[in-house]
Amino acid sequence: ATNKFTYDPGFMSTAACNSTITYIDGDKGELLYRGYPIEQLAVNCDFLETCYLLLNGELPNAQQKKTFVDTVTNHTMVHEQMQFFFRGFRRDAHPMSVLVGTVGALSSFYHDSLDINDPHHREVSAIRLIAKLPTLVAMSYKYSIGQPFIYPRNDLSYSANFMRMMFSTPCAEYEVNDVLVRALDRILILHADHEQNASTSTVRLAGSSGANPFACIAAGIACLWGPAHGGANEAALNMLEDIQKQGGVERIGEFIAKVKDKNSNVKLMGFGHRVYKNYDPRAKLMRETCHEVLTELGLHDDPLFKLAMALEKIALEDDYFVQRKLYPNVDFYSGIVQRALGIPVSLFTGIFAMARTVGWIAQWNEMISDPEQKIGRPRQLYVGAAKRDVPSMDKRK
Ligand code: SDX
């Protein structure tokens, strides 16, 4: 017999916390970081300015920006022993498995000297994580292709440093292309924070026990990996490539029919959202960035971009999607941009993690610095067996 509860889905969607960092209006398709619209930040700021804003609540002035950038830049190297962690992974290990492992391993270099109740220690941890994620993501890529690790340089911007660590070799320097570097910077801004999404809630819950921030961010990376969350950009690009292989635009109708067939379990990856029931504002900016990058590279006829726009147009006119308020989300175009930047599909979610680290750590810091905060302890609605006695073996069915 089970308890006579009637499950109320709304029960589990009660507000998780108060926060001053990011505001989303899902019906209007509005996203604000510390009150600033994402559309203005994406055009007027760079990623490290956005990091400063998310961490401190205000945009930096020129001096504050210079100090912050210099501090982050001077923490981009990882401990020399970090390289040995990579050797334990298979060369074809998914970069997210490598990131979960290596970011978690950062704890072993800083944990003992870290008091999370000390605001300065929290600030240094934030800087270290923001600074070292690009280095670890690039190292995971170099390891997967059998090339030597490339050290960061202090004379390059955050995103240019990452592109160089990814694509330079000891034999040939990567030639920084400002349009591509700007595109990466915008991708990072658009992914930086998104209030209480699954991975941020994971970081908050892990952090509420007093676990060190490096371990908490590793937990967030593990959650982000899922295809329903950060893994959707990789899944969306693979979906577009599959449709392209099967005939491209002419086969969209067949694909949409499959999505509508409940038994197929096929989803339109990069569409739909737990909160946005309107167009994800980040998707619009990502589509513009896509067009800019492809034009810069002379790829404006890129078949995947054309396929994505055709798929979006058809889906937005189709009752199945309109009735369910399914619109493109941040992941729908980001894969095409990243592919044009030369980033391998398997690393797309790693780039998302690189960007989201500042949001995770800002949210973690907001929680830890709240004197009222207690360990998280979500409750449940028990709908299992009613209380009963244990039968002897001979009486069991
Ligand atoms: C991110 O939370 C965040 O903020 C996340 C994120 C962030 O920045 O942190 O924004 C990043 O994770 C974006 C989402 C990336 N995921 C994908 O693109 C994967 C594909 N999308 C789906 O898996 C889905 O849309 C979810 C998981 C994102 C949301 O799923 P829900 O909550 O079930 O969506 P819903 O309740 O609005 O669904 C309503 C209906 C359902 O069908 P019915 O049962 O009503 O018949 O729409 C269907 C869903 O099955 N549906 C889809 C669909 N998404 C929802 N059908 C086809 N394709 C889809 N993509």
mmCIF file of N, CA, C and O in Angstrom, residues 275-335:
data_model
loop_
_atom_site.group_PDB
_atom_site.id
_atom_site.type_symbol
_atom_site.label_atom_id
_atom_site.label_comp_id
_atom_site.label_asym_id
_atom_site.label_seq_id
_atom_site.Cartn_x
_atom_site.Cartn_y
_atom_site.Cartn_z
ATOM 1 N N VAL A 275 12.886 27.938 -17.920
ATOM 2 C CA VAL A 275 12.379 29.256 -17.489
ATOM 3 C C VAL A 275 11.902 30.091 -18.681
ATOM 4 O O VAL A 275 10.806 30.636 -18.677
ATOM 5 N N TYR A 276 12.716 30.165 -19.743
ATOM 6 C CA TYR A 276 12.296 31.001 -20.885
ATOM 7 C C TYR A 276 11.111 30.364 -21.591
ATOM 8 O O TYR A 276 11.193 29.234 -22.056
ATOM 9 N N LYS A 277 9.998 31.057 -21.623
ATOM 10 C CA LYS A 277 8.869 30.622 -22.447
ATOM 11 C C LYS A 277 8.706 31.654 -23.549
ATOM 12 O O LYS A 277 7.627 31.938 -24.035
ATOM 13 N N ASN A 278 9.825 32.274 -23.884
ATOM 14 C CA ASN A 278 9.943 33.215 -24.982
ATOM 15 C C ASN A 278 11.350 33.014 -25.521
ATOM 16 O O ASN A 278 12.093 32.172 -25.022
ATOM 17 N N TYR A 279 11.750 33.841 -26.482
ATOM 18 C CA TYR A 279 13.056 33.652 -27.103
ATOM 19 C C TYR A 279 14.161 33.929 -26.077
ATOM 20 O O TYR A 279 14.164 34.991 -25.451
ATOM 21 N N ASP A 280 15.082 33.032 -25.877
ATOM 22 C CA ASP A 280 16.245 33.235 -24.994
ATOM 23 C C ASP A 280 17.060 34.405 -25.567
ATOM 24 O O ASP A 280 17.557 34.323 -26.698
ATOM 25 N N PRO A 281 17.196 35.502 -24.813
ATOM 26 C CA PRO A 281 17.895 36.677 -25.380
ATOM 27 C C PRO A 281 19.324 36.352 -25.807
ATOM 28 O O PRO A 281 19.882 36.975 -26.699
ATOM 29 N N ARG A 282 19.894 35.332 -25.170
ATOM 30 C CA ARG A 282 21.264 34.947 -25.511
ATOM 31 C C ARG A 282 21.326 34.292 -26.901
ATOM 32 O O ARG A 282 22.321 34.403 -27.613
ATOM 33 N N ALA A 283 20.219 33.638 -27.272
ATOM 34 C CA ALA A 283 20.203 32.951 -28.579
ATOM 35 C C ALA A 283 20.256 33.973 -29.706
ATOM 36 O O ALA A 283 20.939 33.788 -30.710
ATOM 37 N N LYS A 284 19.545 35.098 -29.506
ATOM 38 C CA LYS A 284 19.554 36.161 -30.544
ATOM 39 C C LYS A 284 20.982 36.687 -30.709
ATOM 40 O O LYS A 284 21.500 36.810 -31.808
ATOM 41 N N LEU A 285 21.644 36.956 -29.573
ATOM 42 C CA LEU A 285 23.009 37.511 -29.612
ATOM 43 C C LEU A 285 23.978 36.471 -30.192
ATOM 44 O O LEU A 285 24.897 36.804 -30.928
ATOM 45 N N MET A 286 23.729 35.214 -29.899
ATOM 46 C CA MET A 286 24.594 34.150 -30.415
ATOM 47 C C MET A 286 24.425 34.043 -31.937
ATOM 48 O O MET A 286 25.396 33.851 -32.674
ATOM 49 N N ARG A 287 23.197 34.223 -32.412
ATOM 50 C CA ARG A 287 22.977 34.137 -33.873
ATOM 51 C C ARG A 287 23.697 35.290 -34.572
ATOM 52 O O ARG A 287 24.346 35.099 -35.599
ATOM 53 N N GLU A 288 23.639 36.493 -33.948
ATOM 54 C CA GLU A 288 24.361 37.652 -34.534
ATOM 55 C C GLU A 288 25.873 37.386 -34.542
ATOM 56 O O GLU A 288 26.554 37.615 -35.536
ATOM 57 N N THR A 289 26.374 36.828 -33.432
ATOM 58 C CA THR A 289 27.813 36.535 -33.347
ATOM 59 C C THR A 289 28.197 35.519 -34.408
ATOM 60 O O THR A 289 29.229 35.619 -35.068
ATOM 61 N N CYS A 290 27.325 34.546 -34.586
ATOM 62 C CA CYS A 290 27.533 33.498 -35.591
ATOM 63 C C CYS A 290 27.713 34.138 -36.964
ATOM 64 O O CYS A 290 28.673 33.874 -37.686
ATOM 65 N N HIS A 291 26.802 35.046 -37.284
ATOM 66 C CA HIS A 291 26.842 35.698 -38.605
ATOM 67 C C HIS A 291 28.133 36.504 -38.761
ATOM 68 O O HIS A 291 28.817 36.434 -39.787
ATOM 69 N N GLU A 292 28.522 37.229 -37.696
ATOM 70 C CA GLU A 292 29.759 38.050 -37.744
ATOM 71 C C GLU A 292 30.993 37.169 -37.987
ATOM 72 O O GLU A 292 31.827 37.441 -38.848
ATOM 73 N N VAL A 293 31.073 36.061 -37.243
ATOM 74 C CA VAL A 293 32.261 35.189 -37.347
ATOM 75 C C VAL A 293 32.322 34.527 -38.723
ATOM 76 O O VAL A 293 33.355 34.510 -39.389
ATOM 77 N N LEU A 294 31.161 34.011 -39.166
ATOM 78 C CA LEU A 294 31.142 33.318 -40.468
ATOM 79 C C LEU A 294 31.466 34.294 -41.592
ATOM 80 O O LEU A 294 32.199 33.971 -42.530
ATOM 81 N N THR A 295 30.986 35.555 -41.470
ATOM 82 C CA THR A 295 31.308 36.565 -42.487
ATOM 83 C C THR A 295 32.800 36.858 -42.482
ATOM 84 O O THR A 295 33.460 36.887 -43.517
ATOM 85 N N GLU A 296 33.358 37.019 -41.268
ATOM 86 C CA GLU A 296 34.807 37.295 -41.127
ATOM 87 C C GLU A 296 35.633 36.184 -41.763
ATOM 88 O O GLU A 296 36.648 36.417 -42.397
ATOM 89 N N LEU A 297 35.143 34.954 -41.629
ATOM 90 C CA LEU A 297 35.895 33.802 -42.149
ATOM 91 C C LEU A 297 35.505 33.458 -43.576
ATOM 92 O O LEU A 297 35.959 32.461 -44.138
ATOM 93 N N GLY A 298 34.608 34.284 -44.160
ATOM 94 C CA GLY A 298 34.172 34.013 -45.542
ATOM 95 C C GLY A 298 33.335 32.753 -45.628
ATOM 96 O O GLY A 298 33.274 32.076 -46.649
ATOM 97 N N LEU A 299 32.646 32.420 -44.506
ATOM 98 C CA LEU A 299 31.837 31.184 -44.466
ATOM 99 C C LEU A 299 30.349 31.516 -44.387
ATOM 100 O O LEU A 299 29.552 30.739 -43.861
ATOM 101 N N HIS A 300 29.934 32.723 -44.879
ATOM 102 C CA HIS A 300 28.518 33.113 -44.691
ATOM 103 C C HIS A 300 27.580 32.123 -45.379
ATOM 104 O O HIS A 300 26.399 32.103 -45.120
ATOM 105 N N ASP A 301 28.123 31.256 -46.258
ATOM 106 C CA ASP A 301 27.262 30.231 -46.874
ATOM 107 C C ASP A 301 27.326 28.920 -46.104
ATOM 108 O O ASP A 301 26.917 27.874 -46.597
ATOM 109 N N ASP A 302 27.850 28.986 -44.885
ATOM 110 C CA ASP A 302 28.002 27.758 -44.100
ATOM 111 C C ASP A 302 26.672 26.982 -44.091
ATOM 112 O O ASP A 302 25.640 27.502 -43.632
ATOM 113 N N PRO A 303 26.655 25.749 -44.597
ATOM 114 C CA PRO A 303 25.387 25.001 -44.694
ATOM 115 C C PRO A 303 24.731 24.758 -43.339
ATOM 116 O O PRO A 303 23.503 24.795 -43.223
ATOM 117 N N LEU A 304 25.534 24.584 -42.285
ATOM 118 C CA LEU A 304 24.928 24.316 -40.971
ATOM 119 C C LEU A 304 24.205 25.551 -40.439
ATOM 120 O O LEU A 304 23.146 25.448 -39.834
ATOM 121 N N PHE A 305 24.795 26.729 -40.702
ATOM 122 C CA PHE A 305 24.145 27.966 -40.245
ATOM 123 C C PHE A 305 22.820 28.148 -40.981
ATOM 124 O O PHE A 305 21.799 28.461 -40.388
ATOM 125 N N LYS A 306 22.864 27.885 -42.273
ATOM 126 C CA LYS A 306 21.630 28.006 -43.079
ATOM 127 C C LYS A 306 20.590 26.988 -42.607
ATOM 128 O O LYS A 306 19.412 27.295 -42.454
ATOM 129 N N LEU A 307 21.069 25.781 -42.292
ATOM 130 C CA LEU A 307 20.161 24.723 -41.817
ATOM 131 C C LEU A 307 19.556 25.131 -40.474
ATOM 132 O O LEU A 307 18.346 25.013 -40.251
ATOM 133 N N ALA A 308 20.391 25.680 -39.585
ATOM 134 C CA ALA A 308 19.899 26.098 -38.256
ATOM 135 C C ALA A 308 18.838 27.181 -38.394
ATOM 136 O O ALA A 308 17.781 27.131 -37.753
ATOM 137 N N MET A 309 19.075 28.144 -39.270
ATOM 138 C CA MET A 309 18.092 29.230 -39.435
ATOM 139 C C MET A 309 16.804 28.702 -40.057
ATOM 140 O O MET A 309 15.700 29.083 -39.667
ATOM 141 N N ALA A 310 16.930 27.741 -40.983
ATOM 142 C CA ALA A 310 15.720 27.155 -41.604
ATOM 143 C C ALA A 310 14.940 26.358 -40.561
ATOM 144 O O ALA A 310 13.714 26.468 -40.443
ATOM 145 N N LEU A 311 15.666 25.606 -39.731
ATOM 146 C CA LEU A 311 15.040 24.791 -38.685
ATOM 147 C C LEU A 311 14.331 25.695 -37.676
ATOM 148 O O LEU A 311 13.191 25.467 -37.278
ATOM 149 N N GLU A 312 14.997 26.772 -37.304
ATOM 150 C CA GLU A 312 14.396 27.729 -36.352
ATOM 151 C C GLU A 312 13.118 28.307 -36.941
ATOM 152 O O GLU A 312 12.066 28.350 -36.292
ATOM 153 N N LYS A 313 13.169 28.706 -38.215
ATOM 154 C CA LYS A 313 11.995 29.343 -38.852
ATOM 155 C C LYS A 313 10.814 28.373 -38.866
ATOM 156 O O LYS A 313 9.705 28.712 -38.463
ATOM 157 N N ILE A 314 11.081 27.135 -39.281
ATOM 158 C CA ILE A 314 9.999 26.140 -39.379
ATOM 159 C C ILE A 314 9.443 25.843 -37.990
ATOM 160 O O ILE A 314 8.240 25.836 -37.762
ATOM 161 N N ALA A 315 10.345 25.667 -37.019
ATOM 162 C CA ALA A 315 9.889 25.312 -35.653
ATOM 163 C C ALA A 315 9.039 26.438 -35.063
ATOM 164 O O ALA A 315 8.030 26.201 -34.411
ATOM 165 N N LEU A 316 9.459 27.690 -35.309
ATOM 166 C CA LEU A 316 8.733 28.821 -34.703
ATOM 167 C C LEU A 316 7.354 29.011 -35.326
ATOM 168 O O LEU A 316 6.520 29.716 -34.777
ATOM 169 N N GLU A 317 7.125 28.387 -36.473
ATOM 170 C CA GLU A 317 5.794 28.493 -37.110
ATOM 171 C C GLU A 317 4.951 27.240 -36.864
ATOM 172 O O GLU A 317 3.783 27.171 -37.225
ATOM 173 N N ASP A 318 5.541 26.238 -36.222
ATOM 174 C CA ASP A 318 4.853 24.952 -36.058
ATOM 175 C C ASP A 318 4.092 24.920 -34.726
ATOM 176 O O ASP A 318 4.666 25.208 -33.665
ATOM 177 N N ASP A 319 2.812 24.552 -34.784
ATOM 178 C CA ASP A 319 1.979 24.576 -33.566
ATOM 179 C C ASP A 319 2.587 23.789 -32.416
ATOM 180 O O ASP A 319 2.484 24.186 -31.258
ATOM 181 N N TYR A 320 3.250 22.644 -32.724
ATOM 182 C CA TYR A 320 3.796 21.807 -31.643
ATOM 183 C C TYR A 320 4.718 22.644 -30.755
ATOM 184 O O TYR A 320 4.642 22.600 -29.535
ATOM 185 N N PHE A 321 5.563 23.447 -31.390
ATOM 186 C CA PHE A 321 6.540 24.247 -30.644
ATOM 187 C C PHE A 321 5.898 25.511 -30.086
ATOM 188 O O PHE A 321 6.167 25.913 -28.959
ATOM 189 N N VAL A 322 4.978 26.096 -30.893
ATOM 190 C CA VAL A 322 4.334 27.349 -30.442
ATOM 191 C C VAL A 322 3.504 27.073 -29.193
ATOM 192 O O VAL A 322 3.614 27.763 -28.187
ATOM 193 N N GLN A 323 2.715 25.990 -29.231
ATOM 194 C CA GLN A 323 1.856 25.672 -28.074
ATOM 195 C C GLN A 323 2.686 25.374 -26.825
ATOM 196 O O GLN A 323 2.300 25.709 -25.720
ATOM 197 N N ARG A 324 3.855 24.772 -27.027
ATOM 198 C CA ARG A 324 4.688 24.426 -25.861
ATOM 199 C C ARG A 324 5.689 25.543 -25.526
ATOM 200 O O ARG A 324 6.543 25.371 -24.665
ATOM 201 N N LYS A 325 5.578 26.658 -26.208
ATOM 202 C CA LYS A 325 6.468 27.821 -25.982
ATOM 203 C C LYS A 325 7.940 27.408 -26.043
ATOM 204 O O LYS A 325 8.729 27.693 -25.135
ATOM 205 N N LEU A 326 8.251 26.672 -27.113
ATOM 206 C CA LEU A 326 9.626 26.206 -27.292
ATOM 207 C C LEU A 326 10.352 27.134 -28.263
ATOM 208 O O LEU A 326 9.958 27.274 -29.411
ATOM 209 N N TYR A 327 11.365 27.793 -27.776
ATOM 210 C CA TYR A 327 12.147 28.733 -28.600
ATOM 211 C C TYR A 327 13.620 28.316 -28.555
ATOM 212 O O TYR A 327 14.027 27.591 -27.639
ATOM 213 N N PRO A 328 14.431 28.835 -29.472
ATOM 214 C CA PRO A 328 15.871 28.539 -29.398
ATOM 215 C C PRO A 328 16.448 29.053 -28.074
ATOM 216 O O PRO A 328 16.056 30.116 -27.592
ATOM 217 N N ASN A 329 17.351 28.267 -27.483
ATOM 218 C CA ASN A 329 18.032 28.744 -26.276
ATOM 219 C C ASN A 329 19.488 29.010 -26.615
ATOM 220 O O ASN A 329 19.892 28.895 -27.788
ATOM 221 N N VAL A 330 20.257 29.330 -25.628
ATOM 222 C CA VAL A 330 21.655 29.762 -25.834
ATOM 223 C C VAL A 330 22.461 28.706 -26.598
ATOM 224 O O VAL A 330 23.413 29.025 -27.301
ATOM 225 N N ASP A 331 22.021 27.446 -26.506
ATOM 226 C CA ASP A 331 22.843 26.370 -27.084
ATOM 227 C C ASP A 331 22.609 26.136 -28.565
ATOM 228 O O ASP A 331 23.323 25.349 -29.188
ATOM 229 N N PHE A 332 21.577 26.782 -29.132
ATOM 230 C CA PHE A 332 21.211 26.420 -30.501
ATOM 231 C C PHE A 332 22.252 26.894 -31.525
ATOM 232 O O PHE A 332 22.604 26.168 -32.445
ATOM 233 N N TYR A 333 22.770 28.102 -31.348
ATOM 234 C CA TYR A 333 23.755 28.623 -32.317
ATOM 235 C C TYR A 333 25.194 28.570 -31.801
ATOM 236 O O TYR A 333 26.132 28.741 -32.557
ATOM 237 N N SER A 334 25.347 28.337 -30.483
ATOM 238 C CA SER A 334 26.712 28.491 -29.939
ATOM 239 C C SER A 334 27.668 27.456 -30.536
ATOM 240 O O SER A 334 28.839 27.720 -30.742
ATOM 241 N N GLY A 335 27.098 26.279 -30.875
ATOM 242 C CA GLY A 335 27.968 25.237 -31.432
ATOM 243 C C GLY A 335 28.524 25.636 -32.792
ATOM 244 O O GLY A 335 29.697 25.401 -33.102
#
